[in-house]
Amino acid sequence: TAPAIGTYLVQRRQAIMGDGSGHVAMTGVALGFLLNTRPVWMATAVAVLGSVGMELIGARGRPSGVVALARLFYGGMAGGVTTNNLAPGRSTANLNTDRSGSLTTVSPEDLTAVVVLAVLVHAVTLGLRRQLFAVCQDEEVARV
């Protein structure tokens, strides 16, 4: 699924968005544990919100926008560590294990979530491929 999105991010010279979304998703994972919900879904929701925020900040195009993006990236990581420590029975070691992933900790529900998200991402990228290509080539012309 990553190449379906990554192709467009690289063309727009926004490859850092993938890294930033991963940092912000850490907060979602920790919130999932704190609120006793599925971390995959919470991480997805927080990553989407963070990506929209990064896009809005990046749209300014000023040097201060770059600083704001860095704050969002590392704020997401700090938020994940802090929130994770608030959850009962959790520690930073748990978050690092969850972030790195392990085949032994994947539940059937997590696998279902990943498959559903992959199908959704592929449907959107295939359905909007012409519009996405236009935005990547010339954003101003695509808006017109």
Short mmCIF file of N, CA and C in Angstrom, two decimals:
data_model
loop_
_atom_site.label_atom_id
_atom_site.label_comp_id
_atom_site.label_asym_id
_atom_site.label_seq_id
_atom_site.Cartn_x
_atom_site.Cartn_y
_atom_site.Cartn_z
N THR A 1 0.82 -1.20 0.00
CA THR A 1 0.00 0.00 0.00
C THR A 1 0.86 1.26 0.00
N ALA A 2 2.00 1.21 0.66
CA ALA A 2 2.86 2.39 0.74
C ALA A 2 3.26 2.94 -0.63
N PRO A 3 3.63 2.10 -1.60
CA PRO A 3 3.97 2.65 -2.91
C PRO A 3 2.80 3.36 -3.60
N ALA A 4 1.57 2.94 -3.32
CA ALA A 4 0.42 3.59 -3.93
C ALA A 4 0.33 5.06 -3.51
N ILE A 5 0.69 5.33 -2.28
CA ILE A 5 0.69 6.71 -1.78
C ILE A 5 2.04 7.36 -2.00
N GLY A 6 3.10 6.60 -1.76
CA GLY A 6 4.45 7.13 -1.85
C GLY A 6 4.81 7.68 -3.22
N THR A 7 4.29 7.08 -4.26
CA THR A 7 4.56 7.56 -5.61
C THR A 7 4.16 9.02 -5.76
N TYR A 8 2.99 9.36 -5.24
CA TYR A 8 2.52 10.73 -5.35
C TYR A 8 3.27 11.67 -4.41
N LEU A 9 3.61 11.18 -3.22
CA LEU A 9 4.36 12.02 -2.29
C LEU A 9 5.76 12.35 -2.84
N VAL A 10 6.40 11.37 -3.44
CA VAL A 10 7.73 11.61 -4.02
C VAL A 10 7.63 12.59 -5.18
N GLN A 11 6.62 12.44 -6.02
CA GLN A 11 6.46 13.37 -7.15
C GLN A 11 6.23 14.80 -6.68
N ARG A 12 5.57 14.95 -5.54
CA ARG A 12 5.31 16.29 -5.00
C ARG A 12 6.44 16.77 -4.09
N ARG A 13 7.50 15.97 -4.00
CA ARG A 13 8.65 16.27 -3.14
C ARG A 13 8.23 16.41 -1.68
N GLN A 14 7.38 15.49 -1.24
CA GLN A 14 6.90 15.48 0.13
C GLN A 14 7.13 14.11 0.78
N ALA A 15 8.22 13.48 0.42
CA ALA A 15 8.49 12.15 0.95
C ALA A 15 8.58 12.14 2.47
N ILE A 16 8.92 13.27 3.05
CA ILE A 16 9.03 13.37 4.51
C ILE A 16 7.68 13.15 5.19
N MET A 17 6.59 13.30 4.45
CA MET A 17 5.25 13.11 5.01
C MET A 17 5.08 11.69 5.55
N GLY A 18 5.65 10.72 4.89
CA GLY A 18 5.54 9.34 5.37
C GLY A 18 6.20 9.17 6.72
N ASP A 19 7.37 9.76 6.86
CA ASP A 19 8.09 9.70 8.13
C ASP A 19 7.31 10.44 9.21
N GLY A 20 6.83 11.61 8.87
CA GLY A 20 6.08 12.41 9.83
C GLY A 20 4.80 11.73 10.26
N SER A 21 4.11 11.10 9.34
CA SER A 21 2.88 10.39 9.68
C SER A 21 3.15 9.25 10.65
N GLY A 22 4.28 8.59 10.47
CA GLY A 22 4.66 7.51 11.39
C GLY A 22 4.91 8.02 12.79
N HIS A 23 5.54 9.19 12.90
CA HIS A 23 5.78 9.78 14.22
C HIS A 23 4.46 10.16 14.88
N VAL A 24 3.57 10.76 14.11
CA VAL A 24 2.27 11.18 14.65
C VAL A 24 1.42 9.96 15.01
N ALA A 25 1.54 8.90 14.24
CA ALA A 25 0.76 7.68 14.51
C ALA A 25 1.13 7.06 15.85
N MET A 26 2.35 7.33 16.33
CA MET A 26 2.73 6.81 17.65
C MET A 26 1.78 7.32 18.73
N THR A 27 1.36 8.57 18.59
CA THR A 27 0.39 9.12 19.54
C THR A 27 -0.92 8.35 19.44
N GLY A 28 -1.32 7.99 18.23
CA GLY A 28 -2.54 7.22 18.04
C GLY A 28 -2.46 5.84 18.67
N VAL A 29 -1.32 5.19 18.53
CA VAL A 29 -1.14 3.87 19.15
C VAL A 29 -1.28 3.99 20.66
N ALA A 30 -0.61 4.99 21.23
CA ALA A 30 -0.68 5.18 22.68
C ALA A 30 -2.10 5.53 23.13
N LEU A 31 -2.80 6.38 22.35
CA LEU A 31 -4.19 6.70 22.68
C LEU A 31 -5.07 5.46 22.61
N GLY A 32 -4.80 4.59 21.66
CA GLY A 32 -5.55 3.34 21.56
C GLY A 32 -5.41 2.50 22.82
N PHE A 33 -4.20 2.42 23.34
CA PHE A 33 -3.99 1.67 24.59
C PHE A 33 -4.62 2.37 25.78
N LEU A 34 -4.49 3.70 25.82
CA LEU A 34 -5.03 4.46 26.93
C LEU A 34 -6.56 4.37 26.97
N LEU A 35 -7.20 4.46 25.80
CA LEU A 35 -8.66 4.43 25.72
C LEU A 35 -9.22 3.02 25.57
N ASN A 36 -8.31 2.04 25.59
CA ASN A 36 -8.70 0.63 25.48
C ASN A 36 -9.48 0.34 24.19
N THR A 37 -8.97 0.91 23.08
CA THR A 37 -9.53 0.66 21.76
C THR A 37 -8.45 0.02 20.89
N ARG A 38 -8.80 -0.33 19.68
CA ARG A 38 -7.84 -0.92 18.76
C ARG A 38 -6.79 0.11 18.36
N PRO A 39 -5.52 -0.12 18.67
CA PRO A 39 -4.46 0.84 18.33
C PRO A 39 -4.33 1.10 16.83
N VAL A 40 -4.63 0.11 15.99
CA VAL A 40 -4.49 0.30 14.54
C VAL A 40 -5.45 1.38 14.06
N TRP A 41 -6.69 1.33 14.51
CA TRP A 41 -7.68 2.31 14.06
C TRP A 41 -7.39 3.69 14.63
N MET A 42 -6.99 3.73 15.88
CA MET A 42 -6.67 5.02 16.50
C MET A 42 -5.44 5.63 15.84
N ALA A 43 -4.43 4.81 15.56
CA ALA A 43 -3.23 5.32 14.89
C ALA A 43 -3.57 5.84 13.50
N THR A 44 -4.46 5.14 12.80
CA THR A 44 -4.88 5.59 11.47
C THR A 44 -5.57 6.94 11.56
N ALA A 45 -6.50 7.08 12.50
CA ALA A 45 -7.23 8.34 12.64
C ALA A 45 -6.29 9.49 12.99
N VAL A 46 -5.38 9.27 13.93
CA VAL A 46 -4.45 10.32 14.34
C VAL A 46 -3.48 10.64 13.20
N ALA A 47 -3.03 9.64 12.46
CA ALA A 47 -2.11 9.87 11.35
C ALA A 47 -2.79 10.67 10.24
N VAL A 48 -4.06 10.37 9.97
CA VAL A 48 -4.79 11.13 8.95
C VAL A 48 -4.94 12.58 9.38
N LEU A 49 -5.34 12.79 10.64
CA LEU A 49 -5.46 14.16 11.15
C LEU A 49 -4.12 14.88 11.11
N GLY A 50 -3.06 14.18 11.50
CA GLY A 50 -1.73 14.77 11.46
C GLY A 50 -1.28 15.11 10.04
N SER A 51 -1.61 14.25 9.09
CA SER A 51 -1.25 14.49 7.69
C SER A 51 -1.99 15.71 7.13
N VAL A 52 -3.26 15.82 7.49
CA VAL A 52 -4.02 17.00 7.07
C VAL A 52 -3.40 18.25 7.68
N GLY A 53 -3.05 18.17 8.96
CA GLY A 53 -2.39 19.30 9.61
C GLY A 53 -1.07 19.65 8.96
N MET A 54 -0.28 18.62 8.60
CA MET A 54 1.01 18.87 7.94
C MET A 54 0.80 19.51 6.58
N GLU A 55 -0.23 19.08 5.86
CA GLU A 55 -0.51 19.65 4.55
C GLU A 55 -0.93 21.11 4.69
N LEU A 56 -1.75 21.41 5.68
CA LEU A 56 -2.17 22.80 5.90
C LEU A 56 -0.98 23.68 6.28
N ILE A 57 -0.09 23.15 7.12
CA ILE A 57 1.10 23.90 7.51
C ILE A 57 2.02 24.08 6.30
N GLY A 58 2.22 23.01 5.54
CA GLY A 58 3.10 23.07 4.37
C GLY A 58 2.56 23.97 3.27
N ALA A 59 1.23 24.17 3.23
CA ALA A 59 0.63 25.00 2.19
C ALA A 59 1.05 26.46 2.32
N ARG A 60 1.45 26.84 3.53
CA ARG A 60 1.92 28.21 3.73
C ARG A 60 3.19 28.47 2.94
N GLY A 61 4.07 27.45 2.88
CA GLY A 61 5.28 27.55 2.08
C GLY A 61 6.36 28.47 2.64
N ARG A 62 6.18 28.93 3.84
CA ARG A 62 7.20 29.80 4.44
C ARG A 62 8.20 28.95 5.21
N PRO A 63 9.38 29.49 5.47
CA PRO A 63 10.35 28.74 6.27
C PRO A 63 9.79 28.34 7.64
N SER A 64 8.92 29.18 8.22
CA SER A 64 8.35 28.83 9.52
C SER A 64 7.47 27.58 9.40
N GLY A 65 6.96 27.31 8.20
CA GLY A 65 6.17 26.10 7.97
C GLY A 65 7.01 24.85 8.17
N VAL A 66 8.29 24.91 7.79
CA VAL A 66 9.19 23.77 7.96
C VAL A 66 9.41 23.51 9.44
N VAL A 67 9.59 24.58 10.21
CA VAL A 67 9.77 24.46 11.65
C VAL A 67 8.51 23.88 12.28
N ALA A 68 7.35 24.34 11.82
CA ALA A 68 6.09 23.84 12.35
C ALA A 68 5.93 22.35 12.04
N LEU A 69 6.35 21.91 10.85
CA LEU A 69 6.29 20.49 10.51
C LEU A 69 7.18 19.68 11.44
N ALA A 70 8.38 20.17 11.68
CA ALA A 70 9.29 19.45 12.59
C ALA A 70 8.69 19.36 13.99
N ARG A 71 8.07 20.40 14.44
CA ARG A 71 7.42 20.37 15.75
C ARG A 71 6.30 19.34 15.78
N LEU A 72 5.53 19.27 14.70
CA LEU A 72 4.45 18.30 14.62
C LEU A 72 4.99 16.87 14.63
N PHE A 73 6.06 16.63 13.86
CA PHE A 73 6.66 15.29 13.80
C PHE A 73 7.11 14.84 15.19
N TYR A 74 7.94 15.66 15.81
CA TYR A 74 8.52 15.25 17.09
C TYR A 74 7.53 15.41 18.23
N GLY A 75 6.59 16.32 18.07
CA GLY A 75 5.50 16.41 19.04
C GLY A 75 4.66 15.16 19.02
N GLY A 76 4.47 14.58 17.84
CA GLY A 76 3.73 13.33 17.73
C GLY A 76 4.43 12.20 18.45
N MET A 77 5.74 12.15 18.32
CA MET A 77 6.51 11.11 19.01
C MET A 77 6.47 11.33 20.52
N ALA A 78 6.65 12.57 20.94
CA ALA A 78 6.62 12.88 22.37
C ALA A 78 5.22 12.62 22.93
N GLY A 79 4.19 12.96 22.16
CA GLY A 79 2.82 12.69 22.60
C GLY A 79 2.57 11.20 22.76
N GLY A 80 3.15 10.41 21.88
CA GLY A 80 3.00 8.95 21.98
C GLY A 80 3.65 8.40 23.23
N VAL A 81 4.86 8.85 23.53
CA VAL A 81 5.58 8.36 24.72
C VAL A 81 4.85 8.80 25.98
N THR A 82 4.44 10.07 26.02
CA THR A 82 3.76 10.59 27.20
C THR A 82 2.42 9.90 27.43
N THR A 83 1.62 9.80 26.38
CA THR A 83 0.31 9.17 26.50
C THR A 83 0.44 7.70 26.85
N ASN A 84 1.42 7.03 26.27
CA ASN A 84 1.64 5.62 26.56
C ASN A 84 1.93 5.39 28.04
N ASN A 85 2.69 6.28 28.64
CA ASN A 85 3.02 6.14 30.06
C ASN A 85 1.82 6.39 30.97
N LEU A 86 0.77 7.02 30.46
CA LEU A 86 -0.45 7.24 31.25
C LEU A 86 -1.33 6.00 31.30
N ALA A 87 -1.20 5.12 30.29
CA ALA A 87 -2.03 3.91 30.24
C ALA A 87 -1.57 2.94 31.31
N PRO A 88 -2.53 2.32 32.01
CA PRO A 88 -2.15 1.38 33.07
C PRO A 88 -1.38 0.18 32.52
N GLY A 89 -0.28 -0.15 33.17
CA GLY A 89 0.51 -1.32 32.80
C GLY A 89 1.35 -1.15 31.54
N ARG A 90 1.48 0.09 31.06
CA ARG A 90 2.26 0.34 29.84
C ARG A 90 3.55 1.03 30.18
N SER A 91 4.56 0.82 29.35
CA SER A 91 5.83 1.51 29.52
C SER A 91 6.35 1.87 28.14
N THR A 92 7.44 2.63 28.11
CA THR A 92 8.04 3.00 26.83
C THR A 92 8.50 1.76 26.07
N ALA A 93 8.90 0.73 26.77
CA ALA A 93 9.32 -0.51 26.12
C ALA A 93 8.16 -1.12 25.33
N ASN A 94 6.94 -1.05 25.89
CA ASN A 94 5.77 -1.55 25.17
C ASN A 94 5.55 -0.78 23.88
N LEU A 95 5.70 0.55 23.94
CA LEU A 95 5.48 1.38 22.76
C LEU A 95 6.52 1.07 21.70
N ASN A 96 7.77 0.88 22.09
CA ASN A 96 8.81 0.55 21.13
C ASN A 96 8.54 -0.80 20.47
N THR A 97 8.04 -1.76 21.24
CA THR A 97 7.68 -3.06 20.68
C THR A 97 6.53 -2.90 19.68
N ASP A 98 5.53 -2.12 20.06
CA ASP A 98 4.38 -1.90 19.18
C ASP A 98 4.79 -1.15 17.93
N ARG A 99 5.69 -0.19 18.06
CA ARG A 99 6.13 0.61 16.92
C ARG A 99 6.92 -0.25 15.93
N SER A 100 7.78 -1.10 16.45
CA SER A 100 8.61 -1.94 15.59
C SER A 100 7.81 -3.07 14.99
N GLY A 101 6.82 -3.53 15.73
CA GLY A 101 5.97 -4.61 15.23
C GLY A 101 6.56 -5.98 15.51
N SER A 102 5.68 -6.93 15.61
CA SER A 102 6.07 -8.31 15.82
C SER A 102 4.96 -9.20 15.29
N LEU A 103 5.33 -10.19 14.52
CA LEU A 103 4.33 -11.09 13.96
C LEU A 103 3.56 -11.84 15.05
N THR A 104 4.18 -12.02 16.21
CA THR A 104 3.51 -12.76 17.28
C THR A 104 2.44 -11.94 17.98
N THR A 105 2.42 -10.62 17.77
CA THR A 105 1.43 -9.78 18.43
C THR A 105 0.29 -9.35 17.51
N VAL A 106 0.31 -9.79 16.27
CA VAL A 106 -0.74 -9.41 15.32
C VAL A 106 -1.98 -10.25 15.58
N SER A 107 -3.09 -9.54 15.84
CA SER A 107 -4.35 -10.23 16.09
C SER A 107 -5.14 -10.32 14.79
N PRO A 108 -6.12 -11.21 14.72
CA PRO A 108 -6.98 -11.27 13.53
C PRO A 108 -7.68 -9.93 13.26
N GLU A 109 -8.05 -9.21 14.31
CA GLU A 109 -8.70 -7.91 14.14
C GLU A 109 -7.73 -6.90 13.51
N ASP A 110 -6.46 -6.94 13.93
CA ASP A 110 -5.47 -6.05 13.34
C ASP A 110 -5.26 -6.37 11.87
N LEU A 111 -5.20 -7.64 11.55
CA LEU A 111 -5.03 -8.05 10.15
C LEU A 111 -6.23 -7.59 9.31
N THR A 112 -7.41 -7.73 9.85
CA THR A 112 -8.61 -7.26 9.15
C THR A 112 -8.54 -5.76 8.92
N ALA A 113 -8.12 -5.02 9.94
CA ALA A 113 -8.01 -3.57 9.81
C ALA A 113 -7.02 -3.19 8.72
N VAL A 114 -5.88 -3.86 8.68
CA VAL A 114 -4.86 -3.56 7.68
C VAL A 114 -5.38 -3.88 6.27
N VAL A 115 -6.07 -4.98 6.11
CA VAL A 115 -6.62 -5.35 4.80
C VAL A 115 -7.68 -4.33 4.36
N VAL A 116 -8.57 -3.95 5.28
CA VAL A 116 -9.61 -2.96 4.95
C VAL A 116 -8.97 -1.63 4.54
N LEU A 117 -7.98 -1.18 5.31
CA LEU A 117 -7.30 0.07 4.98
C LEU A 117 -6.56 -0.03 3.65
N ALA A 118 -5.93 -1.16 3.38
CA ALA A 118 -5.22 -1.34 2.11
C ALA A 118 -6.18 -1.28 0.93
N VAL A 119 -7.32 -1.94 1.05
CA VAL A 119 -8.32 -1.91 -0.02
C VAL A 119 -8.82 -0.48 -0.23
N LEU A 120 -9.08 0.23 0.86
CA LEU A 120 -9.54 1.60 0.77
C LEU A 120 -8.51 2.50 0.10
N VAL A 121 -7.25 2.39 0.51
CA VAL A 121 -6.19 3.21 -0.09
C VAL A 121 -6.05 2.91 -1.58
N HIS A 122 -6.06 1.64 -1.94
CA HIS A 122 -5.94 1.29 -3.36
C HIS A 122 -7.14 1.78 -4.16
N ALA A 123 -8.33 1.70 -3.59
CA ALA A 123 -9.53 2.18 -4.29
C ALA A 123 -9.45 3.68 -4.53
N VAL A 124 -9.02 4.42 -3.52
CA VAL A 124 -8.91 5.87 -3.66
C VAL A 124 -7.82 6.25 -4.66
N THR A 125 -6.65 5.62 -4.53
CA THR A 125 -5.55 5.98 -5.44
C THR A 125 -5.85 5.57 -6.88
N LEU A 126 -6.55 4.48 -7.07
CA LEU A 126 -6.93 4.10 -8.44
C LEU A 126 -8.07 4.98 -8.96
N GLY A 127 -9.03 5.25 -8.10
CA GLY A 127 -10.17 6.06 -8.52
C GLY A 127 -9.81 7.51 -8.81
N LEU A 128 -8.84 8.02 -8.10
CA LEU A 128 -8.43 9.42 -8.27
C LEU A 128 -7.09 9.56 -8.96
N ARG A 129 -6.65 8.54 -9.66
CA ARG A 129 -5.29 8.56 -10.22
C ARG A 129 -5.07 9.73 -11.18
N ARG A 130 -6.07 10.09 -11.98
CA ARG A 130 -5.88 11.21 -12.92
C ARG A 130 -5.76 12.53 -12.17
N GLN A 131 -6.61 12.72 -11.17
CA GLN A 131 -6.56 13.95 -10.38
C GLN A 131 -5.26 14.03 -9.58
N LEU A 132 -4.84 12.92 -8.99
CA LEU A 132 -3.60 12.90 -8.24
C LEU A 132 -2.40 13.17 -9.15
N PHE A 133 -2.42 12.59 -10.35
CA PHE A 133 -1.34 12.84 -11.30
C PHE A 133 -1.30 14.32 -11.68
N ALA A 134 -2.47 14.91 -11.91
CA ALA A 134 -2.52 16.33 -12.28
C ALA A 134 -1.98 17.21 -11.16
N VAL A 135 -2.34 16.91 -9.93
CA VAL A 135 -1.85 17.69 -8.80
C VAL A 135 -0.33 17.56 -8.68
N CYS A 136 0.18 16.38 -8.94
CA CYS A 136 1.62 16.15 -8.82
C CYS A 136 2.39 16.88 -9.92
N GLN A 137 1.81 17.02 -11.09
CA GLN A 137 2.51 17.67 -12.19
C GLN A 137 2.48 19.20 -12.07
N ASP A 138 1.29 19.74 -11.80
CA ASP A 138 1.15 21.20 -11.69
C ASP A 138 -0.08 21.48 -10.84
N GLU A 139 0.15 21.81 -9.59
CA GLU A 139 -0.95 21.99 -8.65
C GLU A 139 -1.87 23.14 -9.04
N GLU A 140 -1.28 24.20 -9.57
CA GLU A 140 -2.09 25.36 -9.96
C GLU A 140 -3.02 25.03 -11.11
N VAL A 141 -2.52 24.34 -12.12
CA VAL A 141 -3.35 23.93 -13.25
C VAL A 141 -4.41 22.94 -12.79
N ALA A 142 -4.05 22.05 -11.88
CA ALA A 142 -5.01 21.06 -11.38
C ALA A 142 -6.16 21.75 -10.64
N ARG A 143 -5.86 22.80 -9.90
CA ARG A 143 -6.92 23.54 -9.20
C ARG A 143 -7.88 24.19 -10.17
N VAL A 144 -7.34 24.71 -11.27
CA VAL A 144 -8.20 25.35 -12.28
C VAL A 144 -9.08 24.30 -12.91
#
